[in-house]
PDB file of C-alpha atoms in Angstrom:
ATOM      1  CA  MET T   1      -0.044 -23.416  12.572  1.00 37.00           C
ATOM      2  CA  THR T   2       0.598 -20.887   9.982  1.00 42.00           C
ATOM      3  CA  GLU T   3       4.525 -20.089   8.147  1.00 49.00           C
ATOM      4  CA  ALA T   4       4.193 -17.063  10.318  1.00 47.00           C
ATOM      5  CA  ALA T   5       3.207 -19.267  13.728  1.00 42.00           C
ATOM      6  CA  ARG T   6       5.862 -21.852  13.597  1.00 42.00           C
ATOM      7  CA  ALA T   7       8.456 -18.949  12.906  1.00 49.00           C
ATOM      8  CA  GLY T   8       7.916 -16.677  15.112  1.00 49.00           C
ATOM      9  CA  VAL T   9       6.124 -13.438  13.432  1.00 53.00           C
ATOM     10  CA  THR T  10       3.795 -10.805  15.339  1.00 56.00           C
ATOM     11  CA  LEU T  11       2.878  -8.086  13.840  1.00 58.00           C
ATOM     12  CA  GLU T  12       1.901  -5.940  17.214  1.00 62.00           C
ATOM     13  CA  THR T  13       2.994  -7.636  21.157  1.00 72.00           C
ATOM     14  CA  SER T  14      -0.479  -5.629  22.467  1.00 87.00           C
ATOM     15  CA  GLU T  15      -3.986  -3.675  21.491  1.00 89.00           C
ATOM     16  CA  ARG T  16      -2.158  -0.478  23.690  1.00 90.00           C
ATOM     17  CA  GLU T  17       0.787  -0.486  22.300  1.00 93.00           C
ATOM     18  CA  PHE T  18       0.027  -0.799  18.469  1.00 92.00           C
ATOM     19  CA  ALA T  19      -2.881   1.603  19.395  1.00 94.00           C
ATOM     20  CA  ALA T  20      -0.175   4.187  20.601  1.00 94.00           C
ATOM     21  CA  ARG T  21       2.673   3.249  17.897  1.00 95.00           C
ATOM     22  CA  TYR T  22       0.441   3.500  15.076  1.00 97.00           C
ATOM     23  CA  ALA T  23      -1.951   6.662  16.319  1.00 97.00           C
ATOM     24  CA  GLU T  24      -0.998   9.303  14.255  1.00 98.00           C
ATOM     25  CA  PHE T  25      -2.046   7.306  10.769  1.00 98.00           C
ATOM     26  CA  ALA T  26      -5.506   6.519  12.258  1.00 98.00           C
ATOM     27  CA  ALA T  27      -7.940   7.651  10.157  1.00 98.00           C
ATOM     28  CA  GLU T  28     -10.771  10.138  11.124  1.00 97.00           C
ATOM     29  CA  GLY T  29     -14.607   8.991  10.721  1.00 97.00           C
ATOM     30  CA  THR T  30     -17.940   7.631  11.857  1.00 97.00           C
ATOM     31  CA  LEU T  31     -19.004   5.293  14.319  1.00 95.00           C
ATOM     32  CA  TYR T  32     -22.339   3.573  13.932  1.00 94.00           C
ATOM     33  CA  PRO T  33     -24.341   1.853  16.894  1.00 88.00           C
ATOM     34  CA  SER T  34     -23.369  -1.532  16.716  1.00 81.00           C
ATOM     35  CA  ARG T  35     -25.949  -5.045  17.955  1.00 80.00           C
ATOM     36  CA  GLU T  36     -24.730  -5.914  21.294  1.00 76.00           C
ATOM     37  CA  GLY T  37     -21.684  -8.300  20.942  1.00 75.00           C
ATOM     38  CA  SER T  38     -20.738  -7.734  17.884  1.00 81.00           C
ATOM     39  CA  PRO T  39     -16.940  -7.336  17.070  1.00 88.00           C
ATOM     40  CA  LEU T  40     -17.305  -5.813  14.293  1.00 90.00           C
ATOM     41  CA  LEU T  41     -17.045  -1.625  13.520  1.00 93.00           C
ATOM     42  CA  GLU T  42     -19.151   0.010  10.963  1.00 94.00           C
ATOM     43  CA  PHE T  43     -16.911   2.926  10.721  1.00 96.00           C
ATOM     44  CA  GLY T  44     -17.547   5.231   7.975  1.00 96.00           C
ATOM     45  CA  VAL T  45     -14.543   7.292   6.297  1.00 96.00           C
ATOM     46  CA  ALA T  46     -12.878   8.535   3.064  1.00 94.00           C
ATOM     47  CA  GLY T  47     -16.607   8.583   1.089  1.00 92.00           C
ATOM     48  CA  ARG T  48     -17.526   4.690   2.387  1.00 91.00           C
ATOM     49  CA  VAL T  49     -17.822   2.350   4.904  1.00 94.00           C
ATOM     50  CA  LEU T  50     -15.963   0.077   6.071  1.00 95.00           C
ATOM     51  CA  TYR T  51     -16.813  -2.756   8.780  1.00 94.00           C
ATOM     52  CA  LEU T  52     -13.459  -3.868  11.319  1.00 95.00           C
ATOM     53  CA  PHE T  53     -13.078  -6.565  13.484  1.00 93.00           C
ATOM     54  CA  ASP T  54     -12.583  -4.108  16.515  1.00 92.00           C
ATOM     55  CA  ARG T  55      -9.654  -5.207  18.523  1.00 91.00           C
ATOM     56  CA  SER T  56     -10.047  -2.307  21.072  1.00 86.00           C
ATOM     57  CA  GLY T  57     -12.911  -4.266  24.124  1.00 78.00           C
ATOM     58  CA  PRO T  58     -16.548  -4.413  24.099  1.00 72.00           C
ATOM     59  CA  TYR T  59     -17.928  -1.082  24.337  1.00 69.00           C
ATOM     60  CA  ALA T  60     -14.246   1.132  24.440  1.00 76.00           C
ATOM     61  CA  ALA T  61     -15.955   2.529  20.228  1.00 78.00           C
ATOM     62  CA  ALA T  62     -18.770   4.509  21.488  1.00 84.00           C
ATOM     63  CA  PRO T  63     -21.426   6.110  17.932  1.00 91.00           C
ATOM     64  CA  GLY T  64     -20.007   9.050  16.796  1.00 95.00           C
ATOM     65  CA  ALA T  65     -17.098  11.202  15.617  1.00 96.00           C
ATOM     66  CA  ALA T  66     -13.804   8.034  15.573  1.00 96.00           C
ATOM     67  CA  ARG T  67     -10.180   8.135  15.278  1.00 97.00           C
ATOM     68  CA  LEU T  68      -9.334   4.301  14.135  1.00 97.00           C
ATOM     69  CA  VAL T  69      -6.137   2.983  13.690  1.00 97.00           C
ATOM     70  CA  VAL T  70      -7.141   0.781  10.123  1.00 98.00           C
ATOM     71  CA  HIS T  71      -4.673  -1.828   9.909  1.00 97.00           C
ATOM     72  CA  GLY T  72      -4.781  -5.294   7.332  1.00 97.00           C
ATOM     73  CA  VAL T  73      -2.762  -7.762   6.630  1.00 96.00           C
ATOM     74  CA  LEU T  74      -0.952  -8.315   3.074  1.00 97.00           C
ATOM     75  CA  GLU T  75      -1.604 -11.210   1.184  1.00 95.00           C
ATOM     76  CA  PRO T  76       1.366 -12.944   0.730  1.00 91.00           C
ATOM     77  CA  VAL T  77       2.279 -10.902  -2.721  1.00 90.00           C
ATOM     78  CA  GLY T  78      -0.636  -7.960  -1.383  1.00 93.00           C
ATOM     79  CA  LEU T  79       1.933  -5.019  -1.877  1.00 97.00           C
ATOM     80  CA  ARG T  80       3.610  -4.127  -5.247  1.00 96.00           C
ATOM     81  CA  LEU T  81       6.708  -0.773  -6.321  1.00 96.00           C
ATOM     82  CA  LEU T  82       4.221   1.441  -9.112  1.00 96.00           C
ATOM     83  CA  THR T  83       5.765   2.544 -11.881  1.00 91.00           C
ATOM     84  CA  ALA T  84       5.676   5.403 -13.511  1.00 85.00           C
ATOM     85  CA  GLN T  85       3.826   4.251 -15.789  1.00 89.00           C
ATOM     86  CA  GLU T  86       0.639   3.597 -14.499  1.00 91.00           C
ATOM     87  CA  GLU T  87      -1.905   6.147 -12.713  1.00 88.00           C
ATOM     88  CA  LEU T  88      -0.357   7.232  -9.178  1.00 91.00           C
ATOM     89  CA  ARG T  89      -4.001   8.756  -7.442  1.00 95.00           C
ATOM     90  CA  GLU T  90      -4.924   7.151  -4.799  1.00 97.00           C
ATOM     91  CA  GLN T  91      -8.340   4.125  -4.408  1.00 96.00           C
ATOM     92  CA  LEU T  92      -9.172   1.867  -2.450  1.00 97.00           C
ATOM     93  CA  HIS T  93     -12.079  -1.057  -3.062  1.00 95.00           C
ATOM     94  CA  ALA T  94     -13.836  -2.819  -0.910  1.00 92.00           C
ATOM     95  CA  LEU T  95     -13.525  -6.426  -0.813  1.00 92.00           C
ATOM     96  CA  GLY T  96     -16.274  -8.887   0.452  1.00 90.00           C
ATOM     97  CA  VAL T  97     -16.802  -7.891   3.934  1.00 85.00           C
ATOM     98  CA  SER T  98     -13.364  -6.519   5.379  1.00 92.00           C
ATOM     99  CA  GLY T  99     -10.765  -5.876   2.958  1.00 94.00           C
ATOM    100  CA  VAL T 100      -9.036  -3.485   0.489  1.00 97.00           C
ATOM    101  CA  GLU T 101      -7.285  -3.117  -1.947  1.00 97.00           C
ATOM    102  CA  GLY T 102      -5.937  -0.217  -3.904  1.00 97.00           C
ATOM    103  CA  ARG T 103      -3.089   2.402  -4.872  1.00 97.00           C
ATOM    104  CA  GLY T 104      -1.746   5.181  -2.011  1.00 97.00           C
ATOM    105  CA  VAL T 105       0.874   7.173  -1.281  1.00 98.00           C
ATOM    106  CA  VAL T 106       3.266   5.457   1.326  1.00 98.00           C
ATOM    107  CA  LEU T 107       3.773   7.493   4.232  1.00 98.00           C
ATOM    108  CA  SER T 108       6.211   5.202   6.668  1.00 98.00           C
ATOM    109  CA  VAL T 109       7.952   1.755   6.310  1.00 96.00           C
ATOM    110  CA  GLY T 110       8.526  -0.631   9.406  1.00 92.00           C
ATOM    111  CA  ARG T 111       9.874  -4.225  10.457  1.00 86.00           C
ATOM    112  CA  GLN T 112       7.134  -5.761   8.402  1.00 92.00           C
ATOM    113  CA  VAL T 113       5.029  -2.796   8.615  1.00 96.00           C
ATOM    114  CA  VAL T 114       3.792  -0.143   6.195  1.00 97.00           C
ATOM    115  CA  VAL T 115       2.147   3.004   5.937  1.00 98.00           C
ATOM    116  CA  VAL T 116      -0.566   3.938   2.816  1.00 98.00           C
ATOM    117  CA  ARG T 117      -2.200   6.731   2.437  1.00 98.00           C
ATOM    118  CA  ALA T 118      -5.021   5.941  -0.245  1.00 98.00           C
ATOM    119  CA  ARG T 119      -7.994   7.881   0.539  1.00 96.00           C
ATOM    120  CA  LEU T 120      -7.218   6.879   4.710  1.00 98.00           C
ATOM    121  CA  PRO T 121      -3.905   5.747   6.073  1.00 98.00           C
ATOM    122  CA  LEU T 122      -3.744   2.394   6.495  1.00 98.00           C
ATOM    123  CA  VAL T 123      -1.003   0.301   8.800  1.00 98.00           C
ATOM    124  CA  LEU T 124      -0.453  -2.270   6.518  1.00 98.00           C
ATOM    125  CA  GLY T 125       0.937  -5.805   7.982  1.00 96.00           C
ATOM    126  CA  ALA T 126       3.027  -8.648   6.963  1.00 94.00           C
ATOM    127  CA  PHE T 127       4.039 -12.002   7.662  1.00 90.00           C
ATOM    128  CA  GLY T 128       6.427 -12.174   4.964  1.00 86.00           C
ATOM    129  CA  PRO T 129       9.064 -10.016   3.333  1.00 85.00           C
ATOM    130  CA  LEU T 130       7.960  -6.680   2.652  1.00 89.00           C
ATOM    131  CA  PRO T 131       9.617  -5.302  -1.265  1.00 88.00           C
ATOM    132  CA  GLY T 132      11.793  -2.664  -1.506  1.00 91.00           C
ATOM    133  CA  VAL T 133       9.971   0.287  -0.823  1.00 95.00           C
ATOM    134  CA  GLN T 134      10.536   4.432   1.099  1.00 96.00           C
ATOM    135  CA  PRO T 135       8.172   6.522   2.132  1.00 98.00           C
ATOM    136  CA  GLY T 136       7.199   8.700  -0.656  1.00 97.00           C
ATOM    137  CA  ASP T 137       6.620   5.485  -3.356  1.00 97.00           C
ATOM    138  CA  TRP T 138       3.363   4.592  -4.424  1.00 97.00           C
ATOM    139  CA  VAL T 139       2.070   1.333  -4.286  1.00 97.00           C
ATOM    140  CA  GLY T 140      -0.965  -0.896  -4.928  1.00 97.00           C
ATOM    141  CA  PHE T 141      -1.666  -3.312  -2.160  1.00 98.00           C
ATOM    142  CA  ARG T 142      -4.284  -5.506  -0.961  1.00 98.00           C
ATOM    143  CA  THR T 143      -5.076  -7.144   2.266  1.00 97.00           C
ATOM    144  CA  VAL T 144      -6.900 -10.842   4.004  1.00 96.00           C
ATOM    145  CA  PRO T 145      -9.983 -10.182   5.971  1.00 95.00           C
ATOM    146  CA  PRO T 146     -10.492  -8.844   8.272  1.00 95.00           C
ATOM    147  CA  LEU T 147      -9.651  -5.618   8.300  1.00 97.00           C
ATOM    148  CA  HIS T 148      -9.028  -4.551  12.406  1.00 96.00           C
ATOM    149  CA  GLY T 149     -10.127  -0.989  14.832  1.00 96.00           C
ATOM    150  CA  PHE T 150      -7.821   0.241  17.163  1.00 96.00           C
ATOM    151  CA  MET T 151      -9.429   3.170  18.742  1.00 94.00           C
ATOM    152  CA  ALA T 152      -6.034   5.366  18.599  1.00 94.00           C
ATOM    153  CA  PRO T 153      -5.641   6.561  22.220  1.00 91.00           C
TER     154      PRO T 153
END
């Protein structure tokens, strides 16, 4: 059992509630056809292909144009405020099959969740405390795999 589980920390109450809460930050892209029974969504967005764990259930995601809430869990120290001396430019790099790291501007901050625009909006959750960031701040981040995809309502 993880420390977060022992502490009773949750980032979502249900898939539908999470997708609805963050729908305004959904990324627009293209879903590619996937194999029957595969839990991964292949999502073309912002000039790259992301592999997302399908959180909306089987058959909810049809190939073609789509709006998905892209959610990642930050590494334990996976978010840091950038300084004025660092390059303040949106960046996003894939890590392995389904993790990302990058830089971007903070769009929204909630309890244990920060939304960052880094070529696309990313809803990033943490099981520990977040550094004091506010909308408009620039941050660097790194997630653990897998990224999750929620169909936006």
